[in-house]
Coordinates of C-alpha atoms and ligand atoms in Angstrom, one line a residue:
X272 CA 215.6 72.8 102.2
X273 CA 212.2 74.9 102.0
X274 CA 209.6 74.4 104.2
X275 CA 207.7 71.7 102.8
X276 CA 210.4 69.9 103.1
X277 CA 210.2 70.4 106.8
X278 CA 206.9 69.6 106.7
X279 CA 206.8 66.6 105.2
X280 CA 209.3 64.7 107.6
X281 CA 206.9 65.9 110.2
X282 CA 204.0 64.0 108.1
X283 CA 206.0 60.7 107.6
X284 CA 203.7 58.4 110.0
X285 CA 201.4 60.9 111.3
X286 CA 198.8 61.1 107.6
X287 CA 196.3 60.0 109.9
X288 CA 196.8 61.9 113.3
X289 CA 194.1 64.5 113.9
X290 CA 195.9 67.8 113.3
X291 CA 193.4 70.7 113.6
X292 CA 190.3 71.7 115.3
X293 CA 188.4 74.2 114.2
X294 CA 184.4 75.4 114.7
X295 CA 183.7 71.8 115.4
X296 CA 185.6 69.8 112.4
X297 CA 189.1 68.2 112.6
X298 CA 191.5 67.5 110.5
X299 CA 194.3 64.4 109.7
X300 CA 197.5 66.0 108.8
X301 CA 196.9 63.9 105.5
X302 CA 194.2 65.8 105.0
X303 CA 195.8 69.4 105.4
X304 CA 198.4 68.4 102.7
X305 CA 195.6 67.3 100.3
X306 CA 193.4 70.4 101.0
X307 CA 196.5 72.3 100.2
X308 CA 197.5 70.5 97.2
X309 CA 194.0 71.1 95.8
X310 CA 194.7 74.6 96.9
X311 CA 197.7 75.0 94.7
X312 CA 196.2 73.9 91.8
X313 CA 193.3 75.8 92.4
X314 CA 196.0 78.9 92.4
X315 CA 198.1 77.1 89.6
X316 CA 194.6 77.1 87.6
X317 CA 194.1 81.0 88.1
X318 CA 197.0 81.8 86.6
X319 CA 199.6 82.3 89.7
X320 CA 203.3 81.5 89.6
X321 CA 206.5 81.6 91.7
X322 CA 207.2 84.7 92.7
X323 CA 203.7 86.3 92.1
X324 CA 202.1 87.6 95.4
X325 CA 198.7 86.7 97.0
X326 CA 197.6 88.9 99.5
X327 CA 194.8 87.7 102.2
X328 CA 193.0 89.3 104.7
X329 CA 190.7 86.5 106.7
X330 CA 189.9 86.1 110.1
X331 CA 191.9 82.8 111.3
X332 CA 190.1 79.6 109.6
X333 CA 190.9 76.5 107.8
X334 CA 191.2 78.0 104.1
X335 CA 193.5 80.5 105.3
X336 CA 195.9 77.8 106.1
X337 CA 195.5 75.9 102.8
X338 CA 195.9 79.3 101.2
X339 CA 199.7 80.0 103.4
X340 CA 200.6 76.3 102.1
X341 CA 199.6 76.6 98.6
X342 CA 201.6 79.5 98.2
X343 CA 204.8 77.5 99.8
X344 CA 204.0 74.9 97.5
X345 CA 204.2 76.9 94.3
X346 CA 206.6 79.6 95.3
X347 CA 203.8 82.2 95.4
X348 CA 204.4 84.8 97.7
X349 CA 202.1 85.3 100.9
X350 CA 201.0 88.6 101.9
X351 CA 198.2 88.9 104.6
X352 CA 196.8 91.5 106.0
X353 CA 195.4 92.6 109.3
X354 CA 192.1 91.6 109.1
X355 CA 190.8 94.7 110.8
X356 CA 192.0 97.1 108.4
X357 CA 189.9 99.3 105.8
X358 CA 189.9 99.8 102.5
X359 CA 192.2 102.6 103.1
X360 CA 194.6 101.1 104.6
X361 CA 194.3 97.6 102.4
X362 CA 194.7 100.0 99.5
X363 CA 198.1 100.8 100.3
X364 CA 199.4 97.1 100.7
X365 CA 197.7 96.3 97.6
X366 CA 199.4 99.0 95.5
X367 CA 202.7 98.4 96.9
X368 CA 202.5 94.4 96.7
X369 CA 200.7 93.9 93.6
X370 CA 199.2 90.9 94.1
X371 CA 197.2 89.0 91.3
X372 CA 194.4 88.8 94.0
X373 CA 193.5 90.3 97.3
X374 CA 191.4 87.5 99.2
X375 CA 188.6 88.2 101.4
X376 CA 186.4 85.8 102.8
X377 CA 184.0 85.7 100.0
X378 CA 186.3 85.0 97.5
X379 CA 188.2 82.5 99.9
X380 CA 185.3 80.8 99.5
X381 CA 185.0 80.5 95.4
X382 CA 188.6 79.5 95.9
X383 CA 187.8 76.2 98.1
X384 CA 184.4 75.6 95.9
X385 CA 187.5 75.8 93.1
X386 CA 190.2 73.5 95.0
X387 CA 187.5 70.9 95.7
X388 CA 187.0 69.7 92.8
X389 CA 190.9 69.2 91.7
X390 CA 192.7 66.5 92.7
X391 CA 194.8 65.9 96.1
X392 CA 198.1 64.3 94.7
X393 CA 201.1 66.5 94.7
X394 CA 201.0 69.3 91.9
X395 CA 204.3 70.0 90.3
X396 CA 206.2 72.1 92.5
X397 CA 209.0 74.7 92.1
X398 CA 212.4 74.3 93.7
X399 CA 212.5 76.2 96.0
X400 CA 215.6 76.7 98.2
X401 CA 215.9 78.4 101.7
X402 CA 216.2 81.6 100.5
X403 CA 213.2 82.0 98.4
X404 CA 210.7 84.4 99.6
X405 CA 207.5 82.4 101.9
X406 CA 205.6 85.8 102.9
X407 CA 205.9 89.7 102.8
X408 CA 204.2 90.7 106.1
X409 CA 203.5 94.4 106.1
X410 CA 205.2 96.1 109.2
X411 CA 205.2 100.3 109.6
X412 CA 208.1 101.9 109.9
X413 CA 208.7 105.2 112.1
X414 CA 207.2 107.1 108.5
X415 CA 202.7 106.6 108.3
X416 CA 203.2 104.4 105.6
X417 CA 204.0 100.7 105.9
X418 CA 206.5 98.7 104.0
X419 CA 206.6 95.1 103.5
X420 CA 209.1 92.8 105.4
X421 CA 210.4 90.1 103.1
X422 CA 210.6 86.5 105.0
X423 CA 211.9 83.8 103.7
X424 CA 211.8 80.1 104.1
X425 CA 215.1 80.0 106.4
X426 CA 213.7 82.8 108.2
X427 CA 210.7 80.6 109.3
X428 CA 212.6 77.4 109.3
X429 CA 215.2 78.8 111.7
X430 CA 212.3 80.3 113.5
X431 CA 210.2 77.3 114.3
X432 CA 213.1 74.9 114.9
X433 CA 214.5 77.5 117.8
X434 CA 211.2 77.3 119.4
X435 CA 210.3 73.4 119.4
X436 CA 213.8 72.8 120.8
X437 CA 214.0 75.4 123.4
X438 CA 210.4 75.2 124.4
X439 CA 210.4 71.5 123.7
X440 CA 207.2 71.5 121.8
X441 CA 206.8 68.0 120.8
X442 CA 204.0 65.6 118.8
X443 CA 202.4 65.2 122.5
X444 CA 201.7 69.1 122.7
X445 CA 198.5 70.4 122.3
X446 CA 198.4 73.9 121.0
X447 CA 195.6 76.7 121.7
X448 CA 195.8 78.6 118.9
X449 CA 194.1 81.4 119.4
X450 CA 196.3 84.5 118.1
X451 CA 195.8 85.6 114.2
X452 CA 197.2 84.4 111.6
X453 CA 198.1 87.5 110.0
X454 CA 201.2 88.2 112.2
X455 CA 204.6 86.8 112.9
X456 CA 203.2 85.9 116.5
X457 CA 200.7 83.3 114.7
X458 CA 201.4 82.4 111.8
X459 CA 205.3 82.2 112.1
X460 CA 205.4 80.9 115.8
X461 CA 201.9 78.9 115.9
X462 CA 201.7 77.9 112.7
X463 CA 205.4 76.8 112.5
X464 CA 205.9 75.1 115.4
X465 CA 202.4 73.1 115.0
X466 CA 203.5 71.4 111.1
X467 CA 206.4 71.1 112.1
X468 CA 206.6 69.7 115.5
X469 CA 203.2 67.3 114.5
X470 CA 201.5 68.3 117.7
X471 CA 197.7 68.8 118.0
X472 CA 196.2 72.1 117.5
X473 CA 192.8 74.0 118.0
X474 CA 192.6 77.0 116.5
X475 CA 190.0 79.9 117.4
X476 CA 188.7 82.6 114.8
X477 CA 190.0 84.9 117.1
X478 CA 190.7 85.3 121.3
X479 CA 187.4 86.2 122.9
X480 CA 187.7 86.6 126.5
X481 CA 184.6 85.7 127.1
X482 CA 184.9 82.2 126.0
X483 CA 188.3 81.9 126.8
X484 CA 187.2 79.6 129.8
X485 CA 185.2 76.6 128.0
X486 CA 187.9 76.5 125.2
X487 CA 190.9 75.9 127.6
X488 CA 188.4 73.7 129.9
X489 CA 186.8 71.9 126.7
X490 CA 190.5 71.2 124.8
X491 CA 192.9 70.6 127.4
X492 CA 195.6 72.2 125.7
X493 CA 199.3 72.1 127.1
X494 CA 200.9 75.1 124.8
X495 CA 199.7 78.7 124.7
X496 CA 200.6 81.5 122.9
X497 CA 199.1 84.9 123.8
X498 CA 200.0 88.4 123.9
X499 CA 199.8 90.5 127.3
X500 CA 196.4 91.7 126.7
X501 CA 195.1 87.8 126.5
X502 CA 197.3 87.4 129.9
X503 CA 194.9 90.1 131.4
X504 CA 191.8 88.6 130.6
X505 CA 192.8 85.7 131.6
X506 CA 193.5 86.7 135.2
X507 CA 189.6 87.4 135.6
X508 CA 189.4 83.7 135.1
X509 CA 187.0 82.3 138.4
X510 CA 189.9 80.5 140.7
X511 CA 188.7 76.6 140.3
X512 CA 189.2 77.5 136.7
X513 CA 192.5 79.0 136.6
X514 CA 193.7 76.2 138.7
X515 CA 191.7 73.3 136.8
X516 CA 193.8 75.1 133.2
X517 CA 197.4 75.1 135.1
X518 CA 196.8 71.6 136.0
X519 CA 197.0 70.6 132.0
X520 CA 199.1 73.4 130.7
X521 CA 202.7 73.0 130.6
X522 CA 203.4 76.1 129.0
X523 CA 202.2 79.9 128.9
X524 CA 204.8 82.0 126.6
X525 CA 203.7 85.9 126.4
X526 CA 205.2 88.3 123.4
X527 CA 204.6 91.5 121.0
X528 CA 204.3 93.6 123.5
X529 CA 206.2 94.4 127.4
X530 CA 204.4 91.9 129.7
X531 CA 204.0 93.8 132.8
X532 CA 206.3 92.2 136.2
X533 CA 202.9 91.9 138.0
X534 CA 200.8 90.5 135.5
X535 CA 203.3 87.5 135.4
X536 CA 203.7 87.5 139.1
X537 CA 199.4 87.6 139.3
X538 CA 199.5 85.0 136.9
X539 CA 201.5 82.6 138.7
X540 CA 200.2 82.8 141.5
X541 CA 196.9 82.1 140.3
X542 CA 198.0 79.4 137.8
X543 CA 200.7 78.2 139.0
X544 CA 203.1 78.5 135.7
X545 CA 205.5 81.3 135.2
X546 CA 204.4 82.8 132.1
X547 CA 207.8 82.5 129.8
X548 CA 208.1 86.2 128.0
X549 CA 209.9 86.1 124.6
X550 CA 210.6 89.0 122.2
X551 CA 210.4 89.5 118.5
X552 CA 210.1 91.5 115.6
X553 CA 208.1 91.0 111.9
X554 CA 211.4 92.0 110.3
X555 CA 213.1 89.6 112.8
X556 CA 211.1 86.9 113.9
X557 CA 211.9 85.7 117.5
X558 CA 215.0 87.4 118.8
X559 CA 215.3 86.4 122.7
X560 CA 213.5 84.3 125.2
X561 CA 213.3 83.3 128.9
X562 CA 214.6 79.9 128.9
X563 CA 212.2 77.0 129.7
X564 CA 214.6 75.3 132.5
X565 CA 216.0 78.1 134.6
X566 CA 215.4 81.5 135.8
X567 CA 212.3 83.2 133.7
X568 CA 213.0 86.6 134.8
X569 CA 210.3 89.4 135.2
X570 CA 210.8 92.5 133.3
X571 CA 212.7 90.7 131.0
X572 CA 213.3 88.9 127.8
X573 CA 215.7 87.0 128.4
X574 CA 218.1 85.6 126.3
X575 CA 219.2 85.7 122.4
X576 CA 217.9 82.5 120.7
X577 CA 220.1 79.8 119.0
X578 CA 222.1 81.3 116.2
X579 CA 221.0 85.2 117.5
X580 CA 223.7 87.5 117.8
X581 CA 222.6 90.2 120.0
X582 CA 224.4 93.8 120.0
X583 CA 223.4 96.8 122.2
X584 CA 225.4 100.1 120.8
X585 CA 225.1 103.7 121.8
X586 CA 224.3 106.7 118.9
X587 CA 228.4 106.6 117.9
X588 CA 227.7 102.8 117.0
X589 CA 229.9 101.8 120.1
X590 CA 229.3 98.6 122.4
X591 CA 227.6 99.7 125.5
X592 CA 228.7 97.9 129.0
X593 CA 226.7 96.0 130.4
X594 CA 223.9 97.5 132.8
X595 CA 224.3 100.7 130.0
X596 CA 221.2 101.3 127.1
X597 CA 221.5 101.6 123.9
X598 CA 220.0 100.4 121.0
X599 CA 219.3 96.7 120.0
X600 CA 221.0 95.3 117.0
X601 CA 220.9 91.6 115.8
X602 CA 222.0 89.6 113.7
X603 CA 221.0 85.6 112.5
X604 CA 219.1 83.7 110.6
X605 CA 216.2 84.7 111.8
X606 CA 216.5 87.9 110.4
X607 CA 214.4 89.0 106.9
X608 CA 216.7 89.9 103.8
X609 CA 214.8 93.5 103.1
X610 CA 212.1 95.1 102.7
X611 CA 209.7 94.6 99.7
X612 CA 211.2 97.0 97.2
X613 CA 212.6 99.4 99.4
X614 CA 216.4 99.5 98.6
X615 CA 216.8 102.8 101.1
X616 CA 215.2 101.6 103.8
X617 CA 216.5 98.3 103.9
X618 CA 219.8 99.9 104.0
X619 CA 219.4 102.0 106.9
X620 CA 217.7 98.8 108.6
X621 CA 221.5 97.4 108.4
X622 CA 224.4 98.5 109.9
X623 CA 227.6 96.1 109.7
X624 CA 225.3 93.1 109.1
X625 CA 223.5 93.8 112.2
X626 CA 219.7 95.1 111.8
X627 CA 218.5 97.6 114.2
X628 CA 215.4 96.7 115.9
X629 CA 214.6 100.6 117.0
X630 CA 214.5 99.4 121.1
X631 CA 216.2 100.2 123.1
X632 CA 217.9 97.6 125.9
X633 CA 220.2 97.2 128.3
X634 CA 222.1 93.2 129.0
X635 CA 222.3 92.1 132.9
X636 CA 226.0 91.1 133.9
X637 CA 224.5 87.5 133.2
X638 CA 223.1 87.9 129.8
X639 CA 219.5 88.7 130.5
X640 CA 218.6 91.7 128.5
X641 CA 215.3 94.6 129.3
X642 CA 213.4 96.5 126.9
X643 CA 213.1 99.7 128.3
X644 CA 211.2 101.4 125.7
X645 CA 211.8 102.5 121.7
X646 CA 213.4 105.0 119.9
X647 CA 210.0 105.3 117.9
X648 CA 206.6 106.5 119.2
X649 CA 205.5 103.4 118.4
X650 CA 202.3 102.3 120.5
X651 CA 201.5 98.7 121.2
X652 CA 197.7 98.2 121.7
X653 CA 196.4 94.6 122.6
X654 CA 199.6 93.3 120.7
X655 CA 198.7 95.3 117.2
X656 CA 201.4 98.4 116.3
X657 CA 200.0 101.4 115.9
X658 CA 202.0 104.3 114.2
X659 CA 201.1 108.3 115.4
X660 CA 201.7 109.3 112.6
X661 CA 199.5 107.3 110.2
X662 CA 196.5 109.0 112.5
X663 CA 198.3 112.5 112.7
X664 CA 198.2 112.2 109.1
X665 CA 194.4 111.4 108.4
X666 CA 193.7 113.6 110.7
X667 CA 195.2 116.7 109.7
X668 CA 193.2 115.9 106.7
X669 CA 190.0 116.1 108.3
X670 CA 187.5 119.8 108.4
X671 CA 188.5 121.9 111.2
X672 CA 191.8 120.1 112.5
X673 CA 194.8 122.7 111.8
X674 CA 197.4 120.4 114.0
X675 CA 197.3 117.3 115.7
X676 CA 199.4 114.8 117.8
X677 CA 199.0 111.5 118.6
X678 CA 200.4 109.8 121.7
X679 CA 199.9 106.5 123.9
X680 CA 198.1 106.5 127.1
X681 CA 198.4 103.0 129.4
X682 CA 195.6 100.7 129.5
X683 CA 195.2 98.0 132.1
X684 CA 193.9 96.2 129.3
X685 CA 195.5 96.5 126.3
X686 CA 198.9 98.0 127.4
X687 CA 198.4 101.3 125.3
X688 CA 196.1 102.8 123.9
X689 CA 195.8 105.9 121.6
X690 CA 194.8 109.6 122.3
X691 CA 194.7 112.7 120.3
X692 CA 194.9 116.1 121.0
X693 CA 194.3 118.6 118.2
X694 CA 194.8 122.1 117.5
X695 CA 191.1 122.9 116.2
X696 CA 190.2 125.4 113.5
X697 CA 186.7 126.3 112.3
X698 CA 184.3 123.6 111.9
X699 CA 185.9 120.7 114.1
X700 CA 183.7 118.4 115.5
X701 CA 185.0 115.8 117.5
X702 CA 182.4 113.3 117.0
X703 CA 182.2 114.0 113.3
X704 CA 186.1 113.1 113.6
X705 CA 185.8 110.1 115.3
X706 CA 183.3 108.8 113.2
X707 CA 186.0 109.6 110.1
X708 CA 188.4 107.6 112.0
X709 CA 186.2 104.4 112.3
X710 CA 185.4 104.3 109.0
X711 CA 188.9 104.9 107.6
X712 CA 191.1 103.5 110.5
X713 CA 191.2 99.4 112.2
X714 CA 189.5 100.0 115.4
X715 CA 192.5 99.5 117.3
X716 CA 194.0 103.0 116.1
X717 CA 190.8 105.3 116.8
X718 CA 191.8 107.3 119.4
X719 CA 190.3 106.9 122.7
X720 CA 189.9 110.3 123.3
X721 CA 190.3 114.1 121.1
X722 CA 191.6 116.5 123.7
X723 CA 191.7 120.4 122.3
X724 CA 194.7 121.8 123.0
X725 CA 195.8 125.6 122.0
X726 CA 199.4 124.5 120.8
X727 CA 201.3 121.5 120.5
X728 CA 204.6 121.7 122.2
X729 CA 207.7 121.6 119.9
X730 CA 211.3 122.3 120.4
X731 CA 212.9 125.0 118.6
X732 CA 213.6 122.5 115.6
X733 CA 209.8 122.1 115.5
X734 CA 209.5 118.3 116.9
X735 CA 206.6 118.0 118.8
X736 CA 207.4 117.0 122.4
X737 CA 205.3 114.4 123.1
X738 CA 205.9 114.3 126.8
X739 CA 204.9 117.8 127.5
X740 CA 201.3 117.4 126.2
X741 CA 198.5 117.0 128.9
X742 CA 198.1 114.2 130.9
X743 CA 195.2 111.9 129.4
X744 CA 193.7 108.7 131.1
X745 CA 192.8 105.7 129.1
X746 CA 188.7 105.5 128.7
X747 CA 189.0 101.9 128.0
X748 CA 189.6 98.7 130.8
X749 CA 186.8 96.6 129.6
Ligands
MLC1097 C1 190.6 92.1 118.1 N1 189.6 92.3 117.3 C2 189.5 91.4 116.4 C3 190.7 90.6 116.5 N2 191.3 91.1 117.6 N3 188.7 91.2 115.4 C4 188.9 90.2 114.6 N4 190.0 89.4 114.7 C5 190.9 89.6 115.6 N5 191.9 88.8 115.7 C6 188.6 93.5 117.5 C7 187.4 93.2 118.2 O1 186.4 92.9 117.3 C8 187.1 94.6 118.8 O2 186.7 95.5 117.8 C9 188.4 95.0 119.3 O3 189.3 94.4 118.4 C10 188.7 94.7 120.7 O4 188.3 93.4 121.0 P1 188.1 92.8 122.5 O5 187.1 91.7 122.4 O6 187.8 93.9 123.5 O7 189.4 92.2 122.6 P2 190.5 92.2 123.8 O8 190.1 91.4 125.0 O9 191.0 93.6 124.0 O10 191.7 91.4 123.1 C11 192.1 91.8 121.9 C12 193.2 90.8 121.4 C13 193.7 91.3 120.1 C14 194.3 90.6 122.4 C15 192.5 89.4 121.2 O11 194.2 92.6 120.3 C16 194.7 90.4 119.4 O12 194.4 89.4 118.8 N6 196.0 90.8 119.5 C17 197.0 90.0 119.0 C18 197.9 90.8 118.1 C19 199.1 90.0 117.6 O13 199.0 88.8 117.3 N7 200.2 90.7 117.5 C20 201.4 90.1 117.0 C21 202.2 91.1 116.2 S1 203.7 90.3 115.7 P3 185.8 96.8 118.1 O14 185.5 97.3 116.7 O15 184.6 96.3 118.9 O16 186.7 97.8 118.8 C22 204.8 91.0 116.7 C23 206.2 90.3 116.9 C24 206.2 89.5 118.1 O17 204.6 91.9 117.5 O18 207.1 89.7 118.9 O19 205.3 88.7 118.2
AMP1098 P1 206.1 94.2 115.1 O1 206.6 95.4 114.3 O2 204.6 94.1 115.1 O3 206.7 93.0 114.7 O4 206.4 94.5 116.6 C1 207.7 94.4 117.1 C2 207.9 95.2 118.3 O5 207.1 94.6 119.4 C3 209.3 95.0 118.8 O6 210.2 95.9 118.2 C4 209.1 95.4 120.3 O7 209.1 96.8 120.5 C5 207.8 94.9 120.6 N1 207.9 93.6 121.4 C6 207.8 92.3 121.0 N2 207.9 91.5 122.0 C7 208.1 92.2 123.1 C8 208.3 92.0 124.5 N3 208.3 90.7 125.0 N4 208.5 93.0 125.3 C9 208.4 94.3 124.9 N5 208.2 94.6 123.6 C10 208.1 93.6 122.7

């Protein structure tokens, strides 16, 4: 089965069942199958077939979604991209997708003017099995350079069945959507769960804090997906607020990045829900979760989905005993195939069938496992990855910058956020710098804060030891 398949069981009875809000407008589940049927054609017309990519960088918004299920329906592969990224960094998942079109939202726009006028019956579709590619959703690995995780229809499928039944999302639910749709976190849990599922969904261009209060007051939603920067703006929520929102909810679930102990126990106590912390990957989907009836454990991220095998080894490849950490390896399928033409690195993601998730864990006597941290210098900043060495990169290639290192500092806020410290030649400026960085770098990777430095520590190999540089505090919190 693909996942229209799965998606049209869900639409048997409900073509007329308000499905989406968004800016305003709603929309019958009917409806979304039309728009996307028009969509398809309007793809079919421009020359796209199975197997050719389409890569998309929008803002969360109604076309977006007709474009993701035009591209199921025709077997063209979904690519979208981070919609804060620059040109430099689009430039590189263009090249290495090769899509027939990068969408932006001007020409999202041509392509709904386009889809309008076809019709809204069912275009001829491929057949498609499980297997067949839905999405390549670009992912970095510990090199600067990203590479393109290959998720299939299964992959999804297994995904968003995992999460209706063990967070028992149901045609009653009313989801907030309000995380992008460019991620694994939106798109393959929100999105999923929502066609699936046939429950009610508003969906926000984006989470702004600031109006985070009228549109959980105004919607009355039950479900919420957020990541644990959204968890700490929500705690500056006025009381009669946060208690008016726990009244309706029914669930809080927090992922894609640690969600600190207090911040849940802050949360509760000012809510009254215990936000339920689950744990996931792009290559992976969702690995492990608290469980909705029983113990959701601070600190932790509890335990391996339906169908997840879960292995923690040490550097020999041995099983670790419990209460020991190691590195995480799982297997299930929920896991990706490969990456997008990378035969290497797709086999060193593998060993023994099992993929290695670069964190590091340890397993309770009871099954709970902890993330204690990666093997990578990976920083997580408001719930987008950000890799050093991508910015150690671009910035070693700026005037006056003969070294640099990038490393996270913690934010109240956004968990991490990044700081560099550089060895400076002639001619470095640190505003001029910075200024580089906006215009070439998403805002989320601009460091914070350029700290001079006379020498980067390294080990006699040459490694540069992170831990040893200066101590930096985080200029951000608002
Ligand atoms: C942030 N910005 C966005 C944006 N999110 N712009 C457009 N669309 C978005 N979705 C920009 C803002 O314009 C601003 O830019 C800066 O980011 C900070 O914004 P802020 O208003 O101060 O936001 P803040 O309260 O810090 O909240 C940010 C956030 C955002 C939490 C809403 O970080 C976010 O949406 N994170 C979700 C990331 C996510 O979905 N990750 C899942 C990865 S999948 P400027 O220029 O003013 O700085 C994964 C697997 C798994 O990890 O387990 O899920
Ligand atoms: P990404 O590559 O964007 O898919 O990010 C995946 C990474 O996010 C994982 O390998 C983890 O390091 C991290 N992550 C996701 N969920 C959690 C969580 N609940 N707690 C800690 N880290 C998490």
């Amino acid at each position: 089965m693909n996942l229209i398949n799965l998606f049209d069981l869900s639409l048997l009875g409900r073509g007329g069942k308000t499905a989406l809000e968004f800016e305003g407008a709603s929309y019958t589940f009917g409806e979304m199958d039309a728009r996307a049927n028009r969509m398809a054609r309007a793809l079919t017309a421009r020359g796209f077939e199975q197997g050719g990519r389409l890569c998309v960088q929008l803002a969360n918004c109604v076309e977006m979604i007709d474009l993701y299920l035009a591209c199921l329906k025709t077997g063209v592969i979904f690519v979208p991209v981070n919609v804060l990224y620059k040109d430099r960094e689009v430039a590189h998942i263009v090249s290495d997708a090769e899509p027939r079109l990068l969408v932006t939202a001007s020409e999202a726009a041509e392509l709904a003017r386009e889809a309008a006028a076809l019709p809204a019956d069912r275009p001829a579709a491929p057949a498609l099995d499980g297997d067949a590619p839905a999405g390549i959703i670009y992912t970095s690995g510990t090199t600067g350079a990203s590479k393109g995780a290959v998720i299939t229809h299964n992959n999804l499928a297994t995904n968003a069945l995992n999460l209706i039944t063990c967070w028992q999302i149901g045609e009653a639910d009313r989801l907030l959507l309000a995380i992008p749709l460019f991620h694994v976190h939106g798109l393959g849990n929100g999105l999923h769960t929502w066609l699936i599922s046939g429950c009610r969904v508003r969906m926000l261009e984006r989470f702004e804090h600031r109006k985070a209060a009228s549109e959980f007051l105004d919607f009355r939603p039950t479900l919420f997906f957020g990541v644990p920067t959204i968890y700490v703006r929500l705690l500056d929520l006025p009381a009669e607020a946060a208690c008016e929102i726990g009244a309706f909810m029914r669930l809080f679930v927090s992922g894609s990045a640690p969600l600190p102990a207090q911040v849940l126990e802050d949360f509760e106590a000012r809510y009254g829900h215990r936000i339920l912390e689950r744990y996931g990957m792009t290559e992976t989907l969702m690995n492990m979760g608290n469980p909705y009836v029983g113990e959701r454990r601070a600190g932790t991220v509890g335990l391996p989905f339906p169908g997840v095998s879960a292995r923690v080894l040490d550097p020999d490849g041995l099983c670790v005993a419990d209460g020991q950490s190691g590195e995480l390896y799982v297997k299930g399928p929920n896991v990706f195939p490969g990456y997008w033409r990378r035969e290497e690195a797709t086999d060193a993601a593998f060993a023994d069938g099992y993929f290695r998730t670069g964190d590091i864990a340890v397993r309770a006597a009871d099954g709970y496992y902890t993330l204690q941290g990666r093997k990578s210098d990976l920083i997580i900043s408001g719930g987008f990855n950000i890799y050093p060495r991508e910015i150690e990169e671009f910035l070693c290639g700026q005037e006056g910058v003969k070294e640099a290192a990038v490393a996270g500092v913690a934010d109240r806020v956004r968990g991490e956020v990044p700081v560099a410290y550089i060895v400076a030649g002639a001619g470095f400026d640190a505003e001029a710098t910075e200024a580089k960085c906006r215009a070439a770098l998403a805002s989320f990777k601009v460091p914070r804060a350029f700290i001079a430095v006379d020498k980067l520590p390294r080990t006699a190999l040459g490694k540069i030891q992170k831990h040893l540089l200066p101590s930096a505090t985080s200029a951000s919190g608002s």
